[in-house]
Short mmCIF file of C-alpha atoms (C1' of nucleotides) in Angstrom, two decimals:
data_model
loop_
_atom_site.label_atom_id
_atom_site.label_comp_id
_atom_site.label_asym_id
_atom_site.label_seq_id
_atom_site.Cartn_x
_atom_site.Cartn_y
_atom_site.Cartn_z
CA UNK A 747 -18.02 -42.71 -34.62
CA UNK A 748 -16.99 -40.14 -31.47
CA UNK A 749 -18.77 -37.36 -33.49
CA UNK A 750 -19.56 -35.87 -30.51
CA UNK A 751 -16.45 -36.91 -28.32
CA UNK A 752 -15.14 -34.04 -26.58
CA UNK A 753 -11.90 -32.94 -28.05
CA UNK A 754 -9.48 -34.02 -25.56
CA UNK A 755 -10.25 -37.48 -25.78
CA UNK A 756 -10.54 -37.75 -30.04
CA UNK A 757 -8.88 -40.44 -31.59
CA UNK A 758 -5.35 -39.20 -33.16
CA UNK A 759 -5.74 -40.48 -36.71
CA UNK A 760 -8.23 -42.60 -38.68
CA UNK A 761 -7.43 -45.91 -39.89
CA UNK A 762 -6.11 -45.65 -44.19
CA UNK A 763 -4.82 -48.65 -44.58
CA UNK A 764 -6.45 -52.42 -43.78
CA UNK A 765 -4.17 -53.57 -41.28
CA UNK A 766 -4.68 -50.65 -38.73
CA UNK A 767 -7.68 -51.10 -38.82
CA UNK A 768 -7.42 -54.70 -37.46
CA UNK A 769 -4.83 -53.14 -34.81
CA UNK A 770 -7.20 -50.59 -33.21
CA UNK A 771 -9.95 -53.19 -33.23
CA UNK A 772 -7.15 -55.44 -31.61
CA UNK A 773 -6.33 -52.89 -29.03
CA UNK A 774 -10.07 -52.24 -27.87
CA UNK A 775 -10.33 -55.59 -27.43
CA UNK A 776 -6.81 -55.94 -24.84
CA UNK A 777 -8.34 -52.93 -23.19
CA UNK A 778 -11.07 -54.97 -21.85
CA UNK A 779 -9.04 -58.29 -20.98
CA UNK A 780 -6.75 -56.50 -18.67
CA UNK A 781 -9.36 -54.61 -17.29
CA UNK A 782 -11.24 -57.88 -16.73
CA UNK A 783 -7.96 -59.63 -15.74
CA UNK A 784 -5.93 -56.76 -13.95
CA UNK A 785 -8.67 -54.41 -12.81
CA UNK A 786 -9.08 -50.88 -13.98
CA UNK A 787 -6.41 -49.25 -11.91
CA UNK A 788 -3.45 -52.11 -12.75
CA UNK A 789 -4.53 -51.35 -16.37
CA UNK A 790 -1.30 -49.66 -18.25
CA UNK A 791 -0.77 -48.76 -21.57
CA UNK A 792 2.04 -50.98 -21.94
CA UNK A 793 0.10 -54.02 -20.95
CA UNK A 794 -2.33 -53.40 -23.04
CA UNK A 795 0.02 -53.00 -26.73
CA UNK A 796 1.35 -56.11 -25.02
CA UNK A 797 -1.92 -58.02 -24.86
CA UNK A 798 -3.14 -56.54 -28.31
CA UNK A 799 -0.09 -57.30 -29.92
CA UNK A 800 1.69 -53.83 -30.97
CA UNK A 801 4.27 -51.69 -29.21
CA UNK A 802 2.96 -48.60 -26.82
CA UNK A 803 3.93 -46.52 -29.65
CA UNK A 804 1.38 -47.98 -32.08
CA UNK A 805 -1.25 -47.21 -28.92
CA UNK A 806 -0.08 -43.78 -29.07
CA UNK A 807 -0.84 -43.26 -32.59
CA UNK A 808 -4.64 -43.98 -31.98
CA UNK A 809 -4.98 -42.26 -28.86
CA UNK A 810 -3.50 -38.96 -27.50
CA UNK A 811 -3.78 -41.27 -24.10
CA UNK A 812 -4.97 -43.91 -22.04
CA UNK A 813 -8.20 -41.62 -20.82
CA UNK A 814 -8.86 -41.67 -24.59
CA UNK A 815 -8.70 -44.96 -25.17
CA UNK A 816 -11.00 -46.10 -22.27
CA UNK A 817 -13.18 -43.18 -23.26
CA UNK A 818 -13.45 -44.95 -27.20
CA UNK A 819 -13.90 -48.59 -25.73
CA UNK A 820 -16.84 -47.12 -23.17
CA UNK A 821 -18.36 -44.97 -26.32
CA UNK A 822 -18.70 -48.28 -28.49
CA UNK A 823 -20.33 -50.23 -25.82
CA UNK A 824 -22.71 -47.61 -25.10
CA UNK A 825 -23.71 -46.91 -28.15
CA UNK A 826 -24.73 -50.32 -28.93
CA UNK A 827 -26.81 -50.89 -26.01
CA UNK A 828 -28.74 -47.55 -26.94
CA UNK A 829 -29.39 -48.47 -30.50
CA UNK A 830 -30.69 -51.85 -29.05
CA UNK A 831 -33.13 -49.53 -26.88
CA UNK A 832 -33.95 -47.52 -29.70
CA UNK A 833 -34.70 -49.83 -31.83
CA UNK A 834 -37.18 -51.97 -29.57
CA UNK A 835 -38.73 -48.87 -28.22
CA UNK A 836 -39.55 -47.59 -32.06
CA UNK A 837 -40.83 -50.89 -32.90
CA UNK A 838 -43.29 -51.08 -29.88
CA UNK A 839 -45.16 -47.95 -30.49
CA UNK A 840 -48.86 -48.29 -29.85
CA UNK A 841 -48.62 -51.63 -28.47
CA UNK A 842 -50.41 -52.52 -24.98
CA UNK A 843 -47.44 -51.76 -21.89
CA UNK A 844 -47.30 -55.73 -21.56
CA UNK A 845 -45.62 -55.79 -25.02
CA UNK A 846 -43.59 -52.80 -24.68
CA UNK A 847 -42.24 -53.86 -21.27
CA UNK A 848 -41.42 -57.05 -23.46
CA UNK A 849 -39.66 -55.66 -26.50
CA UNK A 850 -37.61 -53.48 -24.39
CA UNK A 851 -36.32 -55.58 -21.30
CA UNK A 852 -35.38 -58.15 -23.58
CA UNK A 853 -33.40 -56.11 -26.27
CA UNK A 854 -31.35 -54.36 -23.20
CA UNK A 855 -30.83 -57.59 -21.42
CA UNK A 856 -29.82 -58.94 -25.04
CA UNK A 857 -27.23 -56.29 -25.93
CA UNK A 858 -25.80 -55.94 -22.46
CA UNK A 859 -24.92 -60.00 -22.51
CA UNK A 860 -23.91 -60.30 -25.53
CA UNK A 861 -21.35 -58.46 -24.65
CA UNK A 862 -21.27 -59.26 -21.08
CA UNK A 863 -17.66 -59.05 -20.52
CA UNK A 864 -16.99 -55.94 -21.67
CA UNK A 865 -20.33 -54.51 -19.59
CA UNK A 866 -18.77 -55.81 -16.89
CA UNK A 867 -15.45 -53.98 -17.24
CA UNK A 868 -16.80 -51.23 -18.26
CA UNK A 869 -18.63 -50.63 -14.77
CA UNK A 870 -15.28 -49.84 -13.46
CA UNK A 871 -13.98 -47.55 -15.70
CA UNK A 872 -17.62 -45.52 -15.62
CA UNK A 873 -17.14 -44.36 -12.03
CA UNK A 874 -13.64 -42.81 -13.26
CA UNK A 875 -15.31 -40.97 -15.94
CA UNK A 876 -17.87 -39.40 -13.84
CA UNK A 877 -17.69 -36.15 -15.24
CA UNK A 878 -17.53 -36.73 -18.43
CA UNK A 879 -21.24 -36.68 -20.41
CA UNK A 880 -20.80 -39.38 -22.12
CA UNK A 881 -22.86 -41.14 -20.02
CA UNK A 882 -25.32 -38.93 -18.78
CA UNK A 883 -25.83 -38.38 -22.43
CA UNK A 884 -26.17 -41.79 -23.29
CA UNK A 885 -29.02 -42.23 -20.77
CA UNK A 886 -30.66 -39.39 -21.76
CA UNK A 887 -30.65 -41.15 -25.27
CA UNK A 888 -32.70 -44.01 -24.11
CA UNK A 889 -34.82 -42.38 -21.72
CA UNK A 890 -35.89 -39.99 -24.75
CA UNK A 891 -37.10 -43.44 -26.56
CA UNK A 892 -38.90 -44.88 -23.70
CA UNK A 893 -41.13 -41.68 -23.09
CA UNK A 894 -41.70 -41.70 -26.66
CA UNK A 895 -42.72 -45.47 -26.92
CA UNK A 896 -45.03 -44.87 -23.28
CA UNK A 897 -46.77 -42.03 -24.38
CA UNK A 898 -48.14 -44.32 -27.26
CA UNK A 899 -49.67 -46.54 -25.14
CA UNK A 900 -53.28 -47.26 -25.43
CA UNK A 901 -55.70 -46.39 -22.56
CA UNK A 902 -52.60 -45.01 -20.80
CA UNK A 903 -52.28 -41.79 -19.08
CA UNK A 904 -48.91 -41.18 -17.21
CA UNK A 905 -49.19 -38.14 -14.41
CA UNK A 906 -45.42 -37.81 -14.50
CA UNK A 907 -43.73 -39.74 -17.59
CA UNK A 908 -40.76 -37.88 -17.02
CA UNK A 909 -39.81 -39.66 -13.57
CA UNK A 910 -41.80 -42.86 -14.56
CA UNK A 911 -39.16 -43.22 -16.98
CA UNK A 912 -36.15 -41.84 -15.02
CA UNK A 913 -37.30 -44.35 -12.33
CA UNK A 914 -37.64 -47.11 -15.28
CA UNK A 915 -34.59 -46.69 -16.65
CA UNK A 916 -32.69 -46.11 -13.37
CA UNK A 917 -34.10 -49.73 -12.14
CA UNK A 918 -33.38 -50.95 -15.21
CA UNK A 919 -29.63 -50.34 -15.42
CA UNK A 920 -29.17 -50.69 -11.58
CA UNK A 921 -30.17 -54.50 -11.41
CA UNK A 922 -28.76 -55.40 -14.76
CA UNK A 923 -25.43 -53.71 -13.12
CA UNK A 924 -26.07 -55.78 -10.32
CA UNK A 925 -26.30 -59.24 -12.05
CA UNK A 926 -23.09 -58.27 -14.06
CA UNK A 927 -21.04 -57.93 -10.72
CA UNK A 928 -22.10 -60.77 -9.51
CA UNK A 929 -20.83 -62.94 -12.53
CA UNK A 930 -23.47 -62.83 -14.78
CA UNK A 931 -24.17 -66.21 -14.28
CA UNK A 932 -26.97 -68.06 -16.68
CA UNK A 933 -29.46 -69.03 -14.14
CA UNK A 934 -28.74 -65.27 -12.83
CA UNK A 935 -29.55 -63.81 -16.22
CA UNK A 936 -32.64 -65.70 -16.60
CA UNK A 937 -33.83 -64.66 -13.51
CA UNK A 938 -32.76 -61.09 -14.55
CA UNK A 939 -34.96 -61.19 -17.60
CA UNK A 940 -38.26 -62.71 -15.76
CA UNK A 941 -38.28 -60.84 -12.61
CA UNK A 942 -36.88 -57.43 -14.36
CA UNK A 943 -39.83 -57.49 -17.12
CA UNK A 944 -42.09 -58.08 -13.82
CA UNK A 945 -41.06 -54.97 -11.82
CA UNK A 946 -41.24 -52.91 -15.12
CA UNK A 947 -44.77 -54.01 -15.78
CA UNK A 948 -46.31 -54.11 -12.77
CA UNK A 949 -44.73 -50.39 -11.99
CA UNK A 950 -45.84 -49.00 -15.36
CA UNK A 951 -49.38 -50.21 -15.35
CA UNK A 952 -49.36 -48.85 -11.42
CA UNK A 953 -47.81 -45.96 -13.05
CA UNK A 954 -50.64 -45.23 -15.57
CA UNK A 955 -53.47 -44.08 -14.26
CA UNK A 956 -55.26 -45.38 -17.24
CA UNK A 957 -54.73 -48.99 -16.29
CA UNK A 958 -52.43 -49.08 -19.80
CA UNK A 959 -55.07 -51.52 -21.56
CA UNK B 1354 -14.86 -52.44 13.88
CA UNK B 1355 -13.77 -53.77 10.87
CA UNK B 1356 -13.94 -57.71 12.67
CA UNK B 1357 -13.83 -59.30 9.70
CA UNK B 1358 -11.59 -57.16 7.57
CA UNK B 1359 -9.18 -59.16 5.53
CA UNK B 1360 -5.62 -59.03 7.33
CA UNK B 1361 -4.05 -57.14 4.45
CA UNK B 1362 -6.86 -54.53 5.29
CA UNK B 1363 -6.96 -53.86 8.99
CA UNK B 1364 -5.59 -50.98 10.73
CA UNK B 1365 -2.57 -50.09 12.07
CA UNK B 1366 -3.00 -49.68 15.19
CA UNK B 1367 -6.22 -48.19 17.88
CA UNK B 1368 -6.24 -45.01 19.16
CA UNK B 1369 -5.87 -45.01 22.78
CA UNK B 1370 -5.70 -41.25 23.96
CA UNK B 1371 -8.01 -38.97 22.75
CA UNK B 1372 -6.24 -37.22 20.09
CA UNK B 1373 -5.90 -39.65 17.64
CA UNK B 1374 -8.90 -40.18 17.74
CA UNK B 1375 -9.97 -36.97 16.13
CA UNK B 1376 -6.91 -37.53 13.58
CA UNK B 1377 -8.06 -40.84 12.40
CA UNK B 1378 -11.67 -38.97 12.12
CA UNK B 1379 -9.67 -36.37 10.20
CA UNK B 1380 -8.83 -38.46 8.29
CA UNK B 1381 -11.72 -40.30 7.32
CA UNK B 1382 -13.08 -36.87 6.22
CA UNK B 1383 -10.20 -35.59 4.36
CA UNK B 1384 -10.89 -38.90 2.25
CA UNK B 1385 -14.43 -38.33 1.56
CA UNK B 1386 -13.58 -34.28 0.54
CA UNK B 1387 -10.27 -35.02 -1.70
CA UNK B 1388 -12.04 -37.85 -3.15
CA UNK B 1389 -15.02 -35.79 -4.21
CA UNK B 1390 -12.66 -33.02 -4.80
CA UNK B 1391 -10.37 -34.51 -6.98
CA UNK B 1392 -11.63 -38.00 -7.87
CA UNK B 1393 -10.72 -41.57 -6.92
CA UNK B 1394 -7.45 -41.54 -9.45
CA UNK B 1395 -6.02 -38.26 -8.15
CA UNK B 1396 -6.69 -39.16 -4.22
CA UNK B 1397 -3.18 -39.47 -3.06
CA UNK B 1398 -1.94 -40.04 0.44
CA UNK B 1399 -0.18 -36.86 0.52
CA UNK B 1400 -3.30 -35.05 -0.51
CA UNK B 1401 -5.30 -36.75 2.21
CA UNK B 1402 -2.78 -36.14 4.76
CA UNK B 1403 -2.65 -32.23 4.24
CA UNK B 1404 -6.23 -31.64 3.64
CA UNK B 1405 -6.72 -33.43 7.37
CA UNK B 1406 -3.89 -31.18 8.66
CA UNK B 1407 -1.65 -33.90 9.57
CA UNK B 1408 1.56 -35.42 7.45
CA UNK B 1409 1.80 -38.34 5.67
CA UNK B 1410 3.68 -40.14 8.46
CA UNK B 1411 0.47 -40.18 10.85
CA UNK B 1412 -1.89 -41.30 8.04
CA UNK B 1413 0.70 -44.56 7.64
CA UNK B 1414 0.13 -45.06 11.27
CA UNK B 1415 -3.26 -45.86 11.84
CA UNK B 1416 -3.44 -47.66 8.02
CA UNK B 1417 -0.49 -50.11 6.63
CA UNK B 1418 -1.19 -48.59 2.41
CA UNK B 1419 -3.79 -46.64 0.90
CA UNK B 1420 -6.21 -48.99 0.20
CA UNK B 1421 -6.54 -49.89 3.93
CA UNK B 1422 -7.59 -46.83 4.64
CA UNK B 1423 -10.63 -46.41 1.49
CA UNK B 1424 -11.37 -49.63 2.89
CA UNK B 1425 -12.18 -48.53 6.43
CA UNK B 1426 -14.19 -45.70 4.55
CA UNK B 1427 -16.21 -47.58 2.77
CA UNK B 1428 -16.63 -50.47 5.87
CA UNK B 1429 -17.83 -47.20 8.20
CA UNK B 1430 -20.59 -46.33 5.64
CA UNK B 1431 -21.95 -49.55 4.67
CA UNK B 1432 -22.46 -50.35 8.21
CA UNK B 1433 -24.24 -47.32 8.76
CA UNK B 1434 -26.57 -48.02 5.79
CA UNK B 1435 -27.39 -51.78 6.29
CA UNK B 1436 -28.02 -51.29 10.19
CA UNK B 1437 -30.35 -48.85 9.25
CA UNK B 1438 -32.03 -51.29 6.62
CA UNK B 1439 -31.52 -54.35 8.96
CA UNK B 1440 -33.42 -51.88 11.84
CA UNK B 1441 -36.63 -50.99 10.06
CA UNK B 1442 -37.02 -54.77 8.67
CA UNK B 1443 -36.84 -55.86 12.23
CA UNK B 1444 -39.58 -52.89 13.57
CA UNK B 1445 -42.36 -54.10 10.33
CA UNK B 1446 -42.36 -57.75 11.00
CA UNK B 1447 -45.68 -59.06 10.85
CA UNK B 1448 -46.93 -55.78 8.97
CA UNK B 1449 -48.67 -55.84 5.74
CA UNK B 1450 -46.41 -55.35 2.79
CA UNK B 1451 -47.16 -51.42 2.18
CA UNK B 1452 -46.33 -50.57 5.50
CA UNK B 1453 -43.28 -52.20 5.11
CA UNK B 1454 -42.20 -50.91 1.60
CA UNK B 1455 -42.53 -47.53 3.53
CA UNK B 1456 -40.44 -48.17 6.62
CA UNK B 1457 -37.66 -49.72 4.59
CA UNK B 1458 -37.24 -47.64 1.61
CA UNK B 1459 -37.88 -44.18 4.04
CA UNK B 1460 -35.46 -45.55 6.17
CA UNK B 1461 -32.77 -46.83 3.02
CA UNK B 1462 -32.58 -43.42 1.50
CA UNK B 1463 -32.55 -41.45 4.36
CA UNK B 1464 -29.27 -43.56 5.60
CA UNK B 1465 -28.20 -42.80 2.09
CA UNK B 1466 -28.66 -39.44 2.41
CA UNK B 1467 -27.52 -38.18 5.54
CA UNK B 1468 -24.15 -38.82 4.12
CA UNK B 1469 -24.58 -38.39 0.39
CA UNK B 1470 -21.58 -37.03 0.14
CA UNK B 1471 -20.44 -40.07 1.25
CA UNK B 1472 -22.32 -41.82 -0.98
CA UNK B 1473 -21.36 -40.32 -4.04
CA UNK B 1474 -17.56 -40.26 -3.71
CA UNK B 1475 -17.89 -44.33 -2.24
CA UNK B 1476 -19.22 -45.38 -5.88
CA UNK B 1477 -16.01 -44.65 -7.38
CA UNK B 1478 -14.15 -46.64 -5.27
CA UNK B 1479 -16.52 -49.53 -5.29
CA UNK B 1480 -15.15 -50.29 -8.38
CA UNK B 1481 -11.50 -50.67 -7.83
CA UNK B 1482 -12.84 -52.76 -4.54
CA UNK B 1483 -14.49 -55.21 -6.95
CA UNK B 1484 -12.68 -58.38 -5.75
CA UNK B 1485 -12.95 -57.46 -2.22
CA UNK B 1486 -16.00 -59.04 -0.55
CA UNK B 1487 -16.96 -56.44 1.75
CA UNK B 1488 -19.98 -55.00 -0.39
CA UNK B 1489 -21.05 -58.42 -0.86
CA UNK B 1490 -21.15 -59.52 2.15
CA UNK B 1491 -22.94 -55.84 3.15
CA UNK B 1492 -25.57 -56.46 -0.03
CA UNK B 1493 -26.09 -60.24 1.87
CA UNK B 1494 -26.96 -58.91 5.34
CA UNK B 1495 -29.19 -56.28 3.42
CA UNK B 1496 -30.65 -58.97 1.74
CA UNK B 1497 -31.25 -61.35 4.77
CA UNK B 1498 -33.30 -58.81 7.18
CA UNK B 1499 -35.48 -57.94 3.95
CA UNK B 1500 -36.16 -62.04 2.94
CA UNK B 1501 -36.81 -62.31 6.98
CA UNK B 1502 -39.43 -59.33 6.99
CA UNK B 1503 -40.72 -60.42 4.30
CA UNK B 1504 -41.58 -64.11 5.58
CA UNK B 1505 -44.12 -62.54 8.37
CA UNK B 1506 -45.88 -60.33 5.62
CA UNK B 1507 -49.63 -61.25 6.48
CA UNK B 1508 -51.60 -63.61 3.57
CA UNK B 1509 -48.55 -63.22 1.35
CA UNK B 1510 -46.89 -65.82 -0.07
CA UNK B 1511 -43.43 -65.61 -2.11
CA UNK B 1512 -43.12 -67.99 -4.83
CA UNK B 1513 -39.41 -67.51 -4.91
CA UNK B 1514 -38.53 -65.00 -2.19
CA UNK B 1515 -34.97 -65.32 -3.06
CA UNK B 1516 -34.73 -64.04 -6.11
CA UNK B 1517 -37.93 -61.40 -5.33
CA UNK B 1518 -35.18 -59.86 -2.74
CA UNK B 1519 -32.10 -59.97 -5.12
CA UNK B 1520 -33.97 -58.04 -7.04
CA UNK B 1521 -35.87 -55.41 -4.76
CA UNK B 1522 -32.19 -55.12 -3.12
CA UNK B 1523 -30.63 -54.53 -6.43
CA UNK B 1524 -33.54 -51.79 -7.71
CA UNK B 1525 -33.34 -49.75 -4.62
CA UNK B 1526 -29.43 -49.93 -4.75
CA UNK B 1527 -29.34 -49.34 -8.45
CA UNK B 1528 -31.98 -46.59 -8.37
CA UNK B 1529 -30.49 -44.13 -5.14
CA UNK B 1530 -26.83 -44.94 -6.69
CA UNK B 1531 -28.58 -43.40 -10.17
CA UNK B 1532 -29.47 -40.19 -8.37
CA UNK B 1533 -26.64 -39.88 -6.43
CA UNK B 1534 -24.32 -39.66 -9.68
CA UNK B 1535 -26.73 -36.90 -10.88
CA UNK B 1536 -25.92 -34.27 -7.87
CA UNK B 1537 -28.36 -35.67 -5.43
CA UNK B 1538 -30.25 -32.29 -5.86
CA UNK B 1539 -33.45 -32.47 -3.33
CA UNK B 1540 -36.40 -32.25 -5.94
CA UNK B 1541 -34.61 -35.72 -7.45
CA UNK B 1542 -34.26 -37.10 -3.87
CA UNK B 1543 -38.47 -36.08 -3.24
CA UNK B 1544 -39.08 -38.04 -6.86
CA UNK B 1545 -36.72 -41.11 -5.59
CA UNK B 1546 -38.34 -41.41 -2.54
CA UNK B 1547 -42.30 -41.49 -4.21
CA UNK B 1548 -41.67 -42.96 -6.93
CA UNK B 1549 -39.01 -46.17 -5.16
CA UNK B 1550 -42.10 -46.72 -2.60
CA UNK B 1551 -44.72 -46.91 -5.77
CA UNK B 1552 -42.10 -49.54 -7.51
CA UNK B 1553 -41.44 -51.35 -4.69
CA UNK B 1554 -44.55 -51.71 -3.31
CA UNK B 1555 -46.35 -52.61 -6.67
CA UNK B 1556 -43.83 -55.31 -7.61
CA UNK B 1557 -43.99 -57.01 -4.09
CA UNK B 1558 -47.79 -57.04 -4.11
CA UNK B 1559 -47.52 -58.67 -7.57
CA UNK B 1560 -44.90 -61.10 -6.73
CA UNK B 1561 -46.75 -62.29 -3.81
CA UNK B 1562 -49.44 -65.08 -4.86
CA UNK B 1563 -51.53 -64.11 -1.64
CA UNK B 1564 -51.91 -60.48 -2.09
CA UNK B 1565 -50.12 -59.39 0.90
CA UNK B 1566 -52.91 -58.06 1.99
"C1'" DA C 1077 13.56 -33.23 37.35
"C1'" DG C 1078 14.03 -37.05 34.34
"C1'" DG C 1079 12.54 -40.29 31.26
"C1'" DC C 1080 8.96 -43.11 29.04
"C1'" DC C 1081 5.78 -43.30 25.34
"C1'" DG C 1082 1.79 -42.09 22.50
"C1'" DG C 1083 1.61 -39.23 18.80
"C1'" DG C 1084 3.40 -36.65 15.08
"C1'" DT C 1085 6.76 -34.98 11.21
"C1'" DG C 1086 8.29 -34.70 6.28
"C1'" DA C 1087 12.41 -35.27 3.30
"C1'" DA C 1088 13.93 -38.83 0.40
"C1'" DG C 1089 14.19 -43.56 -1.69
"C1'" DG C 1090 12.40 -46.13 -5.13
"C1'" DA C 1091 8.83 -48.24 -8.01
"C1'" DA C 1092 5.54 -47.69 -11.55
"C1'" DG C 1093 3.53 -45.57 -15.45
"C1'" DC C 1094 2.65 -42.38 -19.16
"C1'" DT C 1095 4.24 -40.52 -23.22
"C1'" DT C 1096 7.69 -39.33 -26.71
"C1'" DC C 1097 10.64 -39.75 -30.66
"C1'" DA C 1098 14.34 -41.19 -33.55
"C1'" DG C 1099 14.58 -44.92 -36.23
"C1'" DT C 1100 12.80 -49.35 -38.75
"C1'" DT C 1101 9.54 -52.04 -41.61
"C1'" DA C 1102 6.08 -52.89 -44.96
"C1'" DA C 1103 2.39 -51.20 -48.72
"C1'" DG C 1104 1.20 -49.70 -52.87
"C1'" DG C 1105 1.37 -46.50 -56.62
"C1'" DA C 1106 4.27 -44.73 -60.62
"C1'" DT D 110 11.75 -51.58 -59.44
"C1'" DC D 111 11.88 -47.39 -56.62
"C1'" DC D 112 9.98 -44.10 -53.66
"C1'" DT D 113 6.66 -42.13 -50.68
"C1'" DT D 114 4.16 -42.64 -46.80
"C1'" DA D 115 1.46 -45.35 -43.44
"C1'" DA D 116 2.40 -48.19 -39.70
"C1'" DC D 117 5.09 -49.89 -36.11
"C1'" DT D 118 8.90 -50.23 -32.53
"C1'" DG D 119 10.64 -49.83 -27.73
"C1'" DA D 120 14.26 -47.74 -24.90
"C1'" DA D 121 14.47 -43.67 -22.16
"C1'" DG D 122 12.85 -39.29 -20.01
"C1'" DC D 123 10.00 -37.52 -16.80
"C1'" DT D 124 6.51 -37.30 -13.44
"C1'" DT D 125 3.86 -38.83 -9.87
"C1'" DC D 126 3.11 -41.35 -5.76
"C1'" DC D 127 3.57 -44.66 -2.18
"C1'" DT D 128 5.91 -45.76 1.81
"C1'" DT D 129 9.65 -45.57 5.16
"C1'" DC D 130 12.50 -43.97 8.80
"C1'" DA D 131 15.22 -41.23 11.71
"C1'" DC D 132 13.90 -37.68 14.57
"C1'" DC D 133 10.87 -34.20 17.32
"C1'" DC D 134 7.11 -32.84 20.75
"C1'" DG D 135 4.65 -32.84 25.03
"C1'" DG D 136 1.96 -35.02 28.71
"C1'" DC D 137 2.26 -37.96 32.70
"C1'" DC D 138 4.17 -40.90 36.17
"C1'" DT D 139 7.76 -41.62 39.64
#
DNA sequence: AGGCCGGGTGAAGGAAGCTTCAGTTAAGGA
DNA sequence: TCCTTAACTGAAGCTTCCTTCACCCGGCCT
């Protein structure tokens, strides 16, 4: 995990022993209460040991600091929704756009929900991290598997797959974003899912000048 | 401006002679620079204060804390966007869907653009202004003129315009906010444009049963 | 000329947080 | 059982900022 974390935010020591192990996993998951409960910039350090549990100091043993924790919480998320992408994306190869557009809305709708709490405080702590790649990089990650999965497609010819898929994923994570900060409600998701998998099909099959079946 | 500001929000008090008028502009400006400069967590009053070329004291005279004062920000550019949205929905009434897709979205991102800057450095506030019901209540009025253009399209007819505008609102939003975190750079702006008219115009077509034309 | 007032100044008080470190507690092997 | 070492503790130092307030400047009216 963090392989490719830049150095100043690395975790300060790996987990030995069992217990520790149930205290980091304890702290990630205080980091995103009080950022659901307090907001991102009422989030301390000391609120969070509090919440998880532990002192500061036993924070402070994980993480050089709070950018680092944030940074690991973020990293996690992200890396599930990816691998959900991934996945969907390598098991849709060759299959008509309708399926793809399928496979793939609902596996990123899936992962961001079933986590939907921690997408949604995670939204808040992304603008703060701006610079950092870790993002960026992640996106690049999924957009690599879409183009992939697309260029499969039978009877499909894409003029510009490159910004068919920047545009894809860009609409993608814009209205899911949306739905989160809105409450994510269930009648909101389920609109999500149907209309989302619409706008994807109907601009991919525009998209192709091949007709994509 | 700023009518329906939350009390705990509004300014100070209104320029009356000329001068501070240009310092409360100043000041506006000095926010947008330091907090592309230095990012939302390092944007101190201070900071703001010097890079307008005034002292702390004046900024606490025209806003009551900091946040009143990222909150007129923000207020001044979402008007600027959504009367610019609100304007082209009312000039394609009665048009057929295309032409409308075109007027709206031309007219979205070029609001969006005029002030990228502003844009871009906004985002990372947003966040921390999560509770606050300003971009809500912007996103609603967006929403409105679009449903309300959208009624007069000729031969179309929206199964469940509602939700068909949640979600065009929330791909154009989510899209332009994706290439504004990416630089903005004008060959990304040229795809945005193209490629947002394609998306939105194909799903609108497909969502209405009639055609629209 | 005198004084009223919009506008401006910036040092300093005080709150809030991050991070450290000297010291304590608990595991697990010898 | 004893000892080494991982894990944990939390008061205190230090820094950073927000916000205030007592005071200054200069135009304009009488």
């Amino acid at each position: 995990m963090g392989s490719t974390a830049p150095a100043a935010f690395e975790a300060r020591k790996t987990p030995v022993q069992a217990r520790s192990g149930v205290t980091v996993d304890a702290i990630h998951e205080a980091a995103i209460q009080v950022l659901l409960s307090h907001g991102p910039d009422r989030l301390t350090t000391t609120r969070v040991a509090t919440r998880a549990g532990v002192s500061v100091g036993t924070l402070y043993q994980y993480y050089p600091h709070k950018q680092a924790l944030l940074y690991a919480v973020m990293e996690r998320h992200l890396n599930r929704v990816v691998a959900a992408v991934e996945r969907a994306c390598g098991e849709s190869l060759g299959k008509p756009i309708p399926a793809m557009v399928d496979a793939v809305i609902q596996s990123f709708v899936d992962a961001k929900m079933e986590r939907a709490d921690v997408s949604r405080a995670l939204y808040a702590v992304a603008a703060e991290m701006n610079s950092i790649s870790l993002i960026r990089h992640t996106g690049e990650r999924a957009r690599t598997a879409l183009a992939a999965m697309l260029r499969t497609a039978p009877g499909a010819r894409f003029e510009r797959l490159e910004e068919t898929v920047q545009m894809l994923y860009a609409a993608m994570a814009g209205t899911t974003r949306h739905v989160m900060e809105n409450g994510a409600r269930p009648e909101a998701v389920g609109m999500l899912r149907r209309e989302l998998r619409m706008l994807a099909e109907s601009y991919l099959l525009r998209s192709a000048d091949g007709r994509g079946e």
